[in-house]
Structures are given as structure tokens and as C-alpha cells.
mmCIF file of C-alpha atoms in Angstrom:
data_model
loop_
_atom_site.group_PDB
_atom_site.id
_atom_site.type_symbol
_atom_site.label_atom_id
_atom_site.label_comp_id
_atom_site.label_asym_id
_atom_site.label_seq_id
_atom_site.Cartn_x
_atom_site.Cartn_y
_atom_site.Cartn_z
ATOM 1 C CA UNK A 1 1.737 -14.688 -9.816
ATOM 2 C CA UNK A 2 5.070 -14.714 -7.770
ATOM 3 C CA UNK A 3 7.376 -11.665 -8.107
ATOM 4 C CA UNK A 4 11.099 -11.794 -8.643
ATOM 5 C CA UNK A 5 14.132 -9.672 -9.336
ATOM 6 C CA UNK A 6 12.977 -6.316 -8.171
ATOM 7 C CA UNK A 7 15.067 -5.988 -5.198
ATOM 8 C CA UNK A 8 16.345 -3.313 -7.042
ATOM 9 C CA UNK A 9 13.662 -1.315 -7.667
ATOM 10 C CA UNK A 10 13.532 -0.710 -3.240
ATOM 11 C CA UNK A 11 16.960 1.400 -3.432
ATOM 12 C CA UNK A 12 15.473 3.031 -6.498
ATOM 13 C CA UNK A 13 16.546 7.089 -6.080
ATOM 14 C CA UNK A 14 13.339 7.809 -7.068
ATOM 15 C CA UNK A 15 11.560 5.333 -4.258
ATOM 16 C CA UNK A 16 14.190 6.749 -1.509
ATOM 17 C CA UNK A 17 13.632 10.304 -1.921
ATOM 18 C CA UNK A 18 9.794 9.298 -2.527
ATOM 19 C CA UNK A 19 9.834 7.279 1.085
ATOM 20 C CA UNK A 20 12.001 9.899 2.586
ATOM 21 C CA UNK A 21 9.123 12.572 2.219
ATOM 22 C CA UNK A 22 6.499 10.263 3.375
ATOM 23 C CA UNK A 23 8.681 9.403 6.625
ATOM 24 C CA UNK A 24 9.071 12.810 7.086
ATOM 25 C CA UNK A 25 5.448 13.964 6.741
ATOM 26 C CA UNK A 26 3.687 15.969 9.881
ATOM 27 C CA UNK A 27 7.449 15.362 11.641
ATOM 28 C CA UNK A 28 9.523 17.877 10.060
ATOM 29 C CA UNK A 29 10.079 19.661 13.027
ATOM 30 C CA UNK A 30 11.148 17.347 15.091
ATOM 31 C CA UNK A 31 14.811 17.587 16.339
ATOM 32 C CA UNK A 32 15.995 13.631 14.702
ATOM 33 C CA UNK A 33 14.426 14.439 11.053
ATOM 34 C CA UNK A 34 16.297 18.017 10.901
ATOM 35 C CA UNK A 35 19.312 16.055 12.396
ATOM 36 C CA UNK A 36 18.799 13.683 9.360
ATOM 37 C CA UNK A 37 18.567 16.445 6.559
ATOM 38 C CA UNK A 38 21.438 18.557 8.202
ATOM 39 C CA UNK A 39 22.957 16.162 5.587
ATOM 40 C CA UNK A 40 20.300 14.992 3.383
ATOM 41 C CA UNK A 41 22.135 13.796 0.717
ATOM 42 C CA UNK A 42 24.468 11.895 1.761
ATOM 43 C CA UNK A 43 22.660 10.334 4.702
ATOM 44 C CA UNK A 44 20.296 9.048 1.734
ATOM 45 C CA UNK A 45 23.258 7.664 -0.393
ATOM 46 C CA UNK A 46 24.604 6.224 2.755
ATOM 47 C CA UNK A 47 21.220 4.389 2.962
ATOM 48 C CA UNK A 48 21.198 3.423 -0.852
ATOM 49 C CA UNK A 49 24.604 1.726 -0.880
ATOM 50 C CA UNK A 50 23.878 -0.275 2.146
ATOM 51 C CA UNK A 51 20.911 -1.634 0.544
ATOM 52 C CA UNK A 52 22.692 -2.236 -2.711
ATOM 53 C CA UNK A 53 25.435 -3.447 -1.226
ATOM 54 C CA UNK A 54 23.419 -5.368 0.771
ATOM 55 C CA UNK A 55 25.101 -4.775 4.240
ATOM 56 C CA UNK A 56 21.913 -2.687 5.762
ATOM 57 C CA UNK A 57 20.863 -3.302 9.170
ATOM 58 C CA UNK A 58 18.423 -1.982 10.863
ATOM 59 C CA UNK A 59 19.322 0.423 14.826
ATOM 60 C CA UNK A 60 17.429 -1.050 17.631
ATOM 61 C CA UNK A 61 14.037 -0.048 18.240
ATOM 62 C CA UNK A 62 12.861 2.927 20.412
ATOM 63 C CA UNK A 63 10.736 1.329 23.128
ATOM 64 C CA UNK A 64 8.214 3.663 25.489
ATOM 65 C CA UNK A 65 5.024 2.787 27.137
ATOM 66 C CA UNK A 66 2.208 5.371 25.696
ATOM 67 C CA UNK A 67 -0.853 5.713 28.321
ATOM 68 C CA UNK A 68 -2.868 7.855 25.787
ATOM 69 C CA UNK A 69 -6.090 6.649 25.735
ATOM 70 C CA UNK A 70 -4.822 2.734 26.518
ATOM 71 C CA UNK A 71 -1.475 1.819 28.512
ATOM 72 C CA UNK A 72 0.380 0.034 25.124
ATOM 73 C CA UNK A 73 4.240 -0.831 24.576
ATOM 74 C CA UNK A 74 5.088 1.267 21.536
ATOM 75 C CA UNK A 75 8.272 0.265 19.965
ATOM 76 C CA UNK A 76 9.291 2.723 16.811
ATOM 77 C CA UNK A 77 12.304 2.323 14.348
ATOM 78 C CA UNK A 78 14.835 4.917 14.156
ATOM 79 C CA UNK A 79 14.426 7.813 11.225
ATOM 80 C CA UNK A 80 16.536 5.913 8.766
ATOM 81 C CA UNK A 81 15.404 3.061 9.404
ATOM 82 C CA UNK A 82 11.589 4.923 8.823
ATOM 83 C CA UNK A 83 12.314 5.575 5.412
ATOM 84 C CA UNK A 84 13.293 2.148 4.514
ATOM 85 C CA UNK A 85 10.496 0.891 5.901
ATOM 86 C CA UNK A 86 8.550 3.202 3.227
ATOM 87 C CA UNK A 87 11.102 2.275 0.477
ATOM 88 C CA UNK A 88 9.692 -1.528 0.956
ATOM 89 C CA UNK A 89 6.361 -1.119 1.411
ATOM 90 C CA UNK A 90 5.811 1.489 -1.385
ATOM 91 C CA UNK A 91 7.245 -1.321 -3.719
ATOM 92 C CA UNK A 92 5.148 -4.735 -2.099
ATOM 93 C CA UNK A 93 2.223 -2.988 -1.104
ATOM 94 C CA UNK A 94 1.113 -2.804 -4.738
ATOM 95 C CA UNK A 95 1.408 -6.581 -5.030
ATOM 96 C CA UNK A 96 -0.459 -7.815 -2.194
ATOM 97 C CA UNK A 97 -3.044 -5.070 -2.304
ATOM 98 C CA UNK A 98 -4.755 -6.357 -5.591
ATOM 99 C CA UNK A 99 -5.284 -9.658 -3.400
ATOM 100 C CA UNK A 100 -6.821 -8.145 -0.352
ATOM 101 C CA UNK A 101 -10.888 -8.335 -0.074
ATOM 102 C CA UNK A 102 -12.597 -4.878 -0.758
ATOM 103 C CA UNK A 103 -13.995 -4.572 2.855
ATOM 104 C CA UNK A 104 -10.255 -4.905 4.347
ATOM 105 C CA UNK A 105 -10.042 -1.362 5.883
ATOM 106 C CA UNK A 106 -7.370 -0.537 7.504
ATOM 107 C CA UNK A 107 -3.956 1.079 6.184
ATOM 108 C CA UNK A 108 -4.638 1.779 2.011
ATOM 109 C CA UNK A 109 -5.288 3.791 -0.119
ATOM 110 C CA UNK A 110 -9.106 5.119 -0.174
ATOM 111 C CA UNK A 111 -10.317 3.219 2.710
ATOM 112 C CA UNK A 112 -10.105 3.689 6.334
ATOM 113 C CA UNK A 113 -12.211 3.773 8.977
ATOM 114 C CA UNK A 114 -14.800 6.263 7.902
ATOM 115 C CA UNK A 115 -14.962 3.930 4.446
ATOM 116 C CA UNK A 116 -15.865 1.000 6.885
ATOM 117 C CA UNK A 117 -18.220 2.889 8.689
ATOM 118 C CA UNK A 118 -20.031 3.655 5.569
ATOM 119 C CA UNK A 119 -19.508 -0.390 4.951
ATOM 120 C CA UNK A 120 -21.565 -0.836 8.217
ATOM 121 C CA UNK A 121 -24.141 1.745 7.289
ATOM 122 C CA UNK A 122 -24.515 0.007 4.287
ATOM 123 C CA UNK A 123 -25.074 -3.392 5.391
ATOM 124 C CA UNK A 124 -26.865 -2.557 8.578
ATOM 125 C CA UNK A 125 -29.973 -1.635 6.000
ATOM 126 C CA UNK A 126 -29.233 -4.960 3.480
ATOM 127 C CA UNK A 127 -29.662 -7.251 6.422
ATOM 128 C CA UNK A 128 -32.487 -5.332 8.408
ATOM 129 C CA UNK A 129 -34.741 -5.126 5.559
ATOM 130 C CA UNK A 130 -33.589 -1.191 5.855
ATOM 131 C CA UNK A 131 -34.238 -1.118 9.301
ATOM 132 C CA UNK A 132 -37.370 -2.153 9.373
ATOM 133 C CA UNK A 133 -36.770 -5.767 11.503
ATOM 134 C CA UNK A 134 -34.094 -7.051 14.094
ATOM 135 C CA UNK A 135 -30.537 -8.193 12.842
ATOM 136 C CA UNK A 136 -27.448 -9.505 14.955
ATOM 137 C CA UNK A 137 -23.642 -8.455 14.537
ATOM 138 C CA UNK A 138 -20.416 -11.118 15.512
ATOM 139 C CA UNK A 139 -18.439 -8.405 16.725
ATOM 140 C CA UNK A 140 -14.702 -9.586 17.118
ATOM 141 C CA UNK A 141 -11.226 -8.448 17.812
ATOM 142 C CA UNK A 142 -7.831 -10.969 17.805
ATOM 143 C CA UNK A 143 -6.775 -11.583 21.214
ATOM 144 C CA UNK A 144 -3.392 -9.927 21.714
ATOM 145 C CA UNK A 145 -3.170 -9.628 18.119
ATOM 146 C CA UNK A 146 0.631 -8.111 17.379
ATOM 147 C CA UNK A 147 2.574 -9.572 20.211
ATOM 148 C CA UNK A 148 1.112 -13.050 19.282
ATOM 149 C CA UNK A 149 1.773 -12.823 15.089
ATOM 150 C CA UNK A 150 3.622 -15.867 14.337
ATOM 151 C CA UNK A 151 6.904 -14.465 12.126
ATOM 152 C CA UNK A 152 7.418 -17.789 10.619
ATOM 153 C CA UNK A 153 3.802 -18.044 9.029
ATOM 154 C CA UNK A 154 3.929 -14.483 8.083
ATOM 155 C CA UNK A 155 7.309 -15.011 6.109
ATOM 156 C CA UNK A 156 5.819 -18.164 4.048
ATOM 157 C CA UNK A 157 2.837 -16.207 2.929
ATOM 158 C CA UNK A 158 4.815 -13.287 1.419
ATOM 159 C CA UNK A 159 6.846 -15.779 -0.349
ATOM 160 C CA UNK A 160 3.864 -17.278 -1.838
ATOM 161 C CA UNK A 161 4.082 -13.564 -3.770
ATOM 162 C CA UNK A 162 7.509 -13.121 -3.584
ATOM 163 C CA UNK A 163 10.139 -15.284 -4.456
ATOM 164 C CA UNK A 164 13.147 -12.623 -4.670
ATOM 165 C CA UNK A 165 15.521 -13.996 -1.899
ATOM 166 C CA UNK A 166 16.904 -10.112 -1.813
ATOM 167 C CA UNK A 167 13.370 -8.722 -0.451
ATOM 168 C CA UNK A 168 12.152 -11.608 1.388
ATOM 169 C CA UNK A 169 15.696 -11.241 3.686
ATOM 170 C CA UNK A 170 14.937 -7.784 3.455
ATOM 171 C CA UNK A 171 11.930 -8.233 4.987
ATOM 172 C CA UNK A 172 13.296 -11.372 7.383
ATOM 173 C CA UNK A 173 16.014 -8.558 8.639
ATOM 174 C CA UNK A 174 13.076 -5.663 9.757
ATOM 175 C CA UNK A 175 10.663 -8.539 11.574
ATOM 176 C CA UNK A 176 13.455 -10.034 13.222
ATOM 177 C CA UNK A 177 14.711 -6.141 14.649
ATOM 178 C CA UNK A 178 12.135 -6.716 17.114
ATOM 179 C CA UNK A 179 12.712 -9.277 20.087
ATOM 180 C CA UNK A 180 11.374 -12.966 20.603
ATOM 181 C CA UNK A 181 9.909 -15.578 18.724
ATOM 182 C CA UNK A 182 7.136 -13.890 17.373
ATOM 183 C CA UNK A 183 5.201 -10.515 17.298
ATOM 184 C CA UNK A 184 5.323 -7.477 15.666
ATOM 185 C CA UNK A 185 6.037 -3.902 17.010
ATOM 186 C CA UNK A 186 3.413 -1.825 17.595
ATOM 187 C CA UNK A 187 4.479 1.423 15.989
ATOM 188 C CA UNK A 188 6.004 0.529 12.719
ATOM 189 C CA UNK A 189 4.615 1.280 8.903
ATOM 190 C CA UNK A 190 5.684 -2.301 7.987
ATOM 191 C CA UNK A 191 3.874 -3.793 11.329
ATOM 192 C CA UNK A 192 0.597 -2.156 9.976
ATOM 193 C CA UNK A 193 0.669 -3.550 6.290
ATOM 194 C CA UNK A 194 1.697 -7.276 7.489
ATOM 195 C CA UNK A 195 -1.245 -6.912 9.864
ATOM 196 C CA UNK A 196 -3.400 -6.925 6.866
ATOM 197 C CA UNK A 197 -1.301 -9.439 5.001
ATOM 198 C CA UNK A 198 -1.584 -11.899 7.995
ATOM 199 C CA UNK A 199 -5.276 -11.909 8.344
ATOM 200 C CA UNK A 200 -5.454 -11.621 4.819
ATOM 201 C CA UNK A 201 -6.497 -15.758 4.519
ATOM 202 C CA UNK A 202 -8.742 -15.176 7.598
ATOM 203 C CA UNK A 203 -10.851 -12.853 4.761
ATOM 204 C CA UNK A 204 -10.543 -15.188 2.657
ATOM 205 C CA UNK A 205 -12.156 -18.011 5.066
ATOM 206 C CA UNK A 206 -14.855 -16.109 6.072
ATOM 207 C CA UNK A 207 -15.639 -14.640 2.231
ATOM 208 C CA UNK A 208 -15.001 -17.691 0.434
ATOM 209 C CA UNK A 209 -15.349 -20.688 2.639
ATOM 210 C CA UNK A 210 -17.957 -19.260 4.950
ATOM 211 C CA UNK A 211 -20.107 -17.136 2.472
ATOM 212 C CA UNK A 212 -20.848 -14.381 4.624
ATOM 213 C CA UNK A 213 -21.439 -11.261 2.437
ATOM 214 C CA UNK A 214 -21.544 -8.561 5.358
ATOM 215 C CA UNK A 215 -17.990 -8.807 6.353
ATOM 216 C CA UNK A 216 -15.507 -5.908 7.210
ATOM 217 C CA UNK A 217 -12.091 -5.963 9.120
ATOM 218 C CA UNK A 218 -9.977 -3.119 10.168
ATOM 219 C CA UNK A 219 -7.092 -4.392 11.782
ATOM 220 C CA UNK A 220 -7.392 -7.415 14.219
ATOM 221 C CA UNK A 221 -11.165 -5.680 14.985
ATOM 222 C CA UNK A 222 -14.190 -7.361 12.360
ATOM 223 C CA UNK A 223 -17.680 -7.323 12.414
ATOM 224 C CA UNK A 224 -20.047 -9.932 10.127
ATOM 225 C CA UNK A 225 -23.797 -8.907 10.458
ATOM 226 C CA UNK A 226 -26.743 -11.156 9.956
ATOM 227 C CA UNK A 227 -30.424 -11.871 10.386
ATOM 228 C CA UNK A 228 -29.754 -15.335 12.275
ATOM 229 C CA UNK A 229 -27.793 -15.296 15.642
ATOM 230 C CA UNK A 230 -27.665 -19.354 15.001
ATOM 231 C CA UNK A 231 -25.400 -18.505 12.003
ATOM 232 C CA UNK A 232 -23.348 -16.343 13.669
ATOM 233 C CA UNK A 233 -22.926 -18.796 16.505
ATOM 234 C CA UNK A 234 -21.690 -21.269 13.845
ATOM 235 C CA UNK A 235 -19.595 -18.944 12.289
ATOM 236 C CA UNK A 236 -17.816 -17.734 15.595
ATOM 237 C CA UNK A 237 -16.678 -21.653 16.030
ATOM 238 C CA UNK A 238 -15.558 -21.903 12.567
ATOM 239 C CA UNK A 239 -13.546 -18.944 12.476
ATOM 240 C CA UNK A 240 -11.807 -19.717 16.005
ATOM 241 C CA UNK A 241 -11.009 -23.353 14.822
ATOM 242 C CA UNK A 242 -9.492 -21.343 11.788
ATOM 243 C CA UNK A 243 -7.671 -19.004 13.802
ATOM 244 C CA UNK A 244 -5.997 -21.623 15.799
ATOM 245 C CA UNK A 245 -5.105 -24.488 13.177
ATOM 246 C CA UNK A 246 -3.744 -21.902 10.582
ATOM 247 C CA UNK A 247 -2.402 -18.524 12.082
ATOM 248 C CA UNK A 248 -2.173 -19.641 16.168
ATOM 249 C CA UNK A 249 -4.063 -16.813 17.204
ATOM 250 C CA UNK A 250 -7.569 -16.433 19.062
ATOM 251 C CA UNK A 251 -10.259 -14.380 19.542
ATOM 252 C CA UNK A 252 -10.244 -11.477 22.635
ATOM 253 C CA UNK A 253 -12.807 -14.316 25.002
ATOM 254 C CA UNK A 254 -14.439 -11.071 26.075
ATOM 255 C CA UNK A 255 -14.829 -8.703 23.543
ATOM 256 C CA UNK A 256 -15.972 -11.379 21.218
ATOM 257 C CA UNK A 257 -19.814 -11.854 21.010
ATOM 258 C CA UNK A 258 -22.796 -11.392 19.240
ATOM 259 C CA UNK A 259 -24.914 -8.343 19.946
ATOM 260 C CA UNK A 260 -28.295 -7.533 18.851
ATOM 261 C CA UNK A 261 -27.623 -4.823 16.135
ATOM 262 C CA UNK A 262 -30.430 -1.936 17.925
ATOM 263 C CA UNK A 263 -27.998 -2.728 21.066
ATOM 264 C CA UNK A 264 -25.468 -0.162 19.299
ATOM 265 C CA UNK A 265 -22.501 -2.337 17.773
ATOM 266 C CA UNK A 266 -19.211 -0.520 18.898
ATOM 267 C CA UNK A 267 -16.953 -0.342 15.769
ATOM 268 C CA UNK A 268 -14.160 2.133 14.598
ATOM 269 C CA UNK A 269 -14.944 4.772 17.350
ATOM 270 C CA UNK A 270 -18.215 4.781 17.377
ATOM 271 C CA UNK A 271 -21.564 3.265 18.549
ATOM 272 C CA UNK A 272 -23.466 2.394 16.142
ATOM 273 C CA UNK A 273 -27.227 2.166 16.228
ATOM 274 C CA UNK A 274 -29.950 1.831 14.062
ATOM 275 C CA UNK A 275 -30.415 5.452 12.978
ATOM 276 C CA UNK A 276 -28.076 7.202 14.712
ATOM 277 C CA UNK A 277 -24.169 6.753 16.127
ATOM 278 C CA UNK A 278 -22.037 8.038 19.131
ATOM 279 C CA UNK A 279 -18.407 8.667 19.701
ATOM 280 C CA UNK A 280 -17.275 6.142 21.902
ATOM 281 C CA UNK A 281 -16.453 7.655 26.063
ATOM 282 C CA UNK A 282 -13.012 6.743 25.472
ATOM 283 C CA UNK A 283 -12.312 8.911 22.158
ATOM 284 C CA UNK A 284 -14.306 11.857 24.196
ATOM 285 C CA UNK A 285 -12.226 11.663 27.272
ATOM 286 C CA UNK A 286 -9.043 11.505 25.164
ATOM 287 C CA UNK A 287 -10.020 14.728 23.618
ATOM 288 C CA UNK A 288 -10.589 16.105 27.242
ATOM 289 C CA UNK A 289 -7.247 15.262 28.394
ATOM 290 C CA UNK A 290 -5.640 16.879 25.392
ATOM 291 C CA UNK A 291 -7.132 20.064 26.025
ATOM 292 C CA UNK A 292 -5.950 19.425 29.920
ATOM 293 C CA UNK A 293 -2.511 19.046 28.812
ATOM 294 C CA UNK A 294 -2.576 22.133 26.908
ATOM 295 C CA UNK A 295 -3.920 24.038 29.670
ATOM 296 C CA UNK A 296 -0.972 22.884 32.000
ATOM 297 C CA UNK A 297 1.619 23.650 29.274
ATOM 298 C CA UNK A 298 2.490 20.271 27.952
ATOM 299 C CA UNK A 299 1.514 20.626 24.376
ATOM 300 C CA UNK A 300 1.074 23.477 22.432
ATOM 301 C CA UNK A 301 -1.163 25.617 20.640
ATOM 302 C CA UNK A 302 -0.436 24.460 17.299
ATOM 303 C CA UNK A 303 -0.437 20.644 18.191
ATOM 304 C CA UNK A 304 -3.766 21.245 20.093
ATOM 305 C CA UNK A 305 -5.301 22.780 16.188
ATOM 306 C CA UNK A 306 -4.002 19.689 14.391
ATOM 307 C CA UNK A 307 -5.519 17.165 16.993
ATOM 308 C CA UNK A 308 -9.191 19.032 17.182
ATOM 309 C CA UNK A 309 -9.337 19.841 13.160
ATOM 310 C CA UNK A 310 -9.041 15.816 12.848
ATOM 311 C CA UNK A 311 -11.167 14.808 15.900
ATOM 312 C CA UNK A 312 -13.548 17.578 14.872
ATOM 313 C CA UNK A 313 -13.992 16.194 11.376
ATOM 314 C CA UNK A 314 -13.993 12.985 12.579
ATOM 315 C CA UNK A 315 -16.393 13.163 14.902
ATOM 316 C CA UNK A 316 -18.983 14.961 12.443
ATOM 317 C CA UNK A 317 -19.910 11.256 11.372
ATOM 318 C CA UNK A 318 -21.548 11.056 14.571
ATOM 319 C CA UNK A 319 -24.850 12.511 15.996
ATOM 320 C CA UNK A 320 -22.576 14.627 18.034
ATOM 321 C CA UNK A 321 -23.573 18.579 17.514
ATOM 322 C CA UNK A 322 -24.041 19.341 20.849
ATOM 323 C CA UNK A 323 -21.231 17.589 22.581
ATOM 324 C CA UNK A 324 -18.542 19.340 19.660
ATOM 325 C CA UNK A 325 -20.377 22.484 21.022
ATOM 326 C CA UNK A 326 -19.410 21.737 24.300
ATOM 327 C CA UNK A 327 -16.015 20.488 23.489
ATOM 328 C CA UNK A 328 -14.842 23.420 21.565
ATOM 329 C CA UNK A 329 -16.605 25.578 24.084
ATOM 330 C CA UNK A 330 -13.509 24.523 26.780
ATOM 331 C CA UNK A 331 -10.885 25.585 24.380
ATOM 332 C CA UNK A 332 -9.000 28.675 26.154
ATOM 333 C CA UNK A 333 -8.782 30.222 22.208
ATOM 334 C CA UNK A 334 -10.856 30.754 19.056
ATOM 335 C CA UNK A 335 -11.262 27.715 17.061
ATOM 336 C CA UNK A 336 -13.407 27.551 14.295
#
């Protein structure tokens, strides 16, 4: 079913002030969202005419390397721009969502990564005859995923959903904001839900075409586990031929193989073995320098809290007692 005339329904008063909140949540003290709702109102009627009146354009992007745990090129819209970027994805993400496959992860509602580490959990025991004989993983990641997105494919498979001219220019305007031929910023709301949408046929390959049942992607990072490494092998091929023929992208040459399963497979932050799992070094030493910054005065007390409640209940999926013991041990205050 294609969608049309609802172009509308983005510049909705009840969809702005809806995507205002959500752009603003966890950042309301920061100096360019009180700037913003100095004058609230009309900064948000501003907003709604231009998209009515369909003269919106997007501010340049706000480009900064982050080193924090991996050196990346983070390019973020502009607080307005933020909340349109909500505006349109709380109105299409509905439509594509009811297409994606169930063990797509990443970025909606009810999943995320601890859903797709229960995912693993589960079919770890399906295809080890619960644990009790050897199994191999294809563990994959895109090579270079968002910088090599090509914007053209992208744009045809949203208008196989949507054939409103009003969105899909919309949407034309916020991919083009960021430089070159192709890519996507890392960064942006809208970057995250294409990601899905783009690899979106890739699920469908590999579920449909392929018939592998023990399939889960987050991201640009997927795992299919079997009992045969031959199959796997066979599989690999097939989905790189895929890759290149109908989205131009590749699989990461090194981080690309097929592990034995009792190896530990690392997926979503942790290492995952047969009956146990580890945080991965990286998400440990990332913790580490946090509580370094705090000690030298570069974050503060507050921001420290927020970062160790979620890394603390994150990392109780793990068979990590001990090591949260010694984390929160090297915390100059109480923390529960």
C-alpha cells in the first residue's frame, strides 16, 4: 500500500509540540533548547508555516569529531531543525515499521539491543540442541556503512511507500543537508530510521530468499547462527553479491567471519558464550574514562549518575558482579 496526501498531517500542532518534547528530552538544560523556548511559541509557528508554506530549509549541520570510545565524524542538525526531524519520522515511521522483520533491532519501539540479546540467547539454544553440541555464527557488520548509503536508492524505496511528492521532497531536502553524493550523517534521528529502511530488503534476502531462521540485525551489525559452517560460507557469498548488485555496499573484510559459537560471538556489547556473557574491554574502559573525566572536573556529578544508572543496568545482562563491584568501588561518592 502506497501512502499519499498526508503531508499535512507532519505540521500537525499536535505532531510539532509532540516532536518538540521528544527533541527536547534529557537536553533541557542545555543553553540552544532554553534559547529555543525563550520563545516557544512562536519559534514553533515559525516552524509550522514554513512547512505549510512549504519554504522550510534546513541550517547547516554541526560537524565535530567525537573520540569517545571510537574517533567518528558526528554531524548533528540544529534544534529546529531536531524537531522536524521528529515531526517526520513520528508520521513515516508507522508506515514502514509494519514492513520491517521482527528481529530488526535497532531504533523502535520495544526492541533494542537487550531485545536482540535475548534474540541471541534464544537461538543460541534452538541451533545447539540447547547447548548440548557445537554451532557456528556469520558475524557481520557493513563496511563503512553511513558514509557509503547510496541517497538515490534510499529515495526510490521510500517512494515505493510513499507517493506524496510533499514528504518525499521533504525528505529529499534533510538527506541532501548533508554533503556529497551519498551518505548519511552520523548523529541524526532521521539517519537512524533510514538505516533500518535501507537494509530493510537485505532482511528480506536473507529471511525470504535465503531461509535462514536465526537472523538478527541491529544497525549495519547482524549475526545468522547455524549448525553448518558450509552454509554459512554460502550464505556470506550470497549476501555480499546482494550487497553489491542492489544497495553498493560491502561487508567490513575483517570483521566479517564465521566464528565457532563456544568462541564467544561479540554482539551488542557483549561477548557472548555458551552459558555465560562479558561486557566487551571497550564499553569497560569507556566507563573508566568517564569516571577520569569527572575526577579532573570535566563532567559533573549529575551527568556521571545518569551515565552509571544506564551502564549499571546495562551491564547487569552480563556475568559481571564483580567487575560492577569494582567499578562503582572508584566512584569518589555514594552510588547505589
Amino acid at each position: 500500500m502506497r501512502h499519499k496526501n498526508f503531508y499535512s498531517e507532519i505540521y500537525d500542532k499536535k505532531n510539532f509540540v509532540l516532536a518538540w518534547k521528544k527533541a527536547r528530552k534529557g537536553k533541557t538544560k542545555r543553553d540552544y533548547v532554553l534559547e529555543f523556548e525563550k520563545d516557544l511559541v512562536g519559534n514553533l509557528r515559525r516552524l509550522h508555516y514554513e512547512l505549510k508554506s512549504q519554504i522550510y530549509k534546513p541550517k547547516p549541520l554541526k560537524t565535530f569529531i567525537l573520540r569517545d570510545p571510537k574517533t567518528r565524524k558526528i554531524s548533528k542538525s540544529v534544534f529546529r531543525d531536531r524537531i522536524i526531524l521528529h515531526a517526520i519520522c513520528n508520521i513515516i515511521g508507522p508506515i514502514f515499521d509494519k514492513s520491517f522483520i521482527y528481529d530488526s533491532c535497532a531504533n523502535r519501539k520495544g526492541k533494542g539491543n537487550l531485545f536482540a540479546i535475548k534474540r541471541f540467547n534464544l537461538f543460541k539454544r534452538k541451533v545447539t540442541n540447547n547447548l548440548q553440541s557445537e554451532a557456528f555464527c556469520l558475524k557481520a557488520d557493513i563496511k563503512h556503512y553511513f558514509q557509503e548509503v547510496d541517497r538515490e536508492i534510499l529515495l526510490k524505496t521510500i517512494q515505493k511507500r510513499i507517493s506524496d511528492d510533499k514528504v518525499v521532497g521533504l525528505i529529499k531536502l534533510i538527506l541532501n543537508n548533508f554533503k556529497g553524493n551519498k551518505g548519511m550523517p552520523l548523529g541524526n534521528l532521521t539517519s537512524q530510521f533510514f538505516a533500518n529502511l535501507y537494509l530493510h530488503e537485505m532482511d528480506w534476502f536473507v529471511k525470504q530468499k535465503l531461509k535462514a531462521k536465526f537472523y538478527i540485525r541491529y544497525v549495519d551489525d547482524f549475526v545468522i547462527l547455524h549448525f553448518s559452517k558450509e552454509q554459512l560460507k554460502i550464505w556470506k557469498n550470497q549476501i555480499e553479491l546482494f550487497l553489491k548488485g542492489k544497495l553498493k555496499l560491502e561487508l567490513h573484510p575483517y570483521k566479517s567471519r564465521i566464528i565457532k559459537i563456544s568462541k564467544g560471538i561479540d554482539f551488542v556489547g557483549f561477548r557472548n558464550f555458551y552459558h555465560f556473557k562479558l561486557l566487551r574491554k571497550r564499553n569497560i574502559k569507556n566507563l573508566d574514562n568517564k569516571i577520569s573525566k569527572f575526577s579532573q572536573g570535566l563532567i559533573s556529578k549529575e551527568k556521571l549518575e545518569e551515565i552509571l544508572q544506564g551502564w549499571n543496568a546495562y551491564a547487569k545482562w552480563s556475568n559481571s558482579y564483580k567487575l560492577r563491584k569494582k567499578i562503582i568501588n572508584k566512584i569518589p561518592f555514594n552510588f547505589p
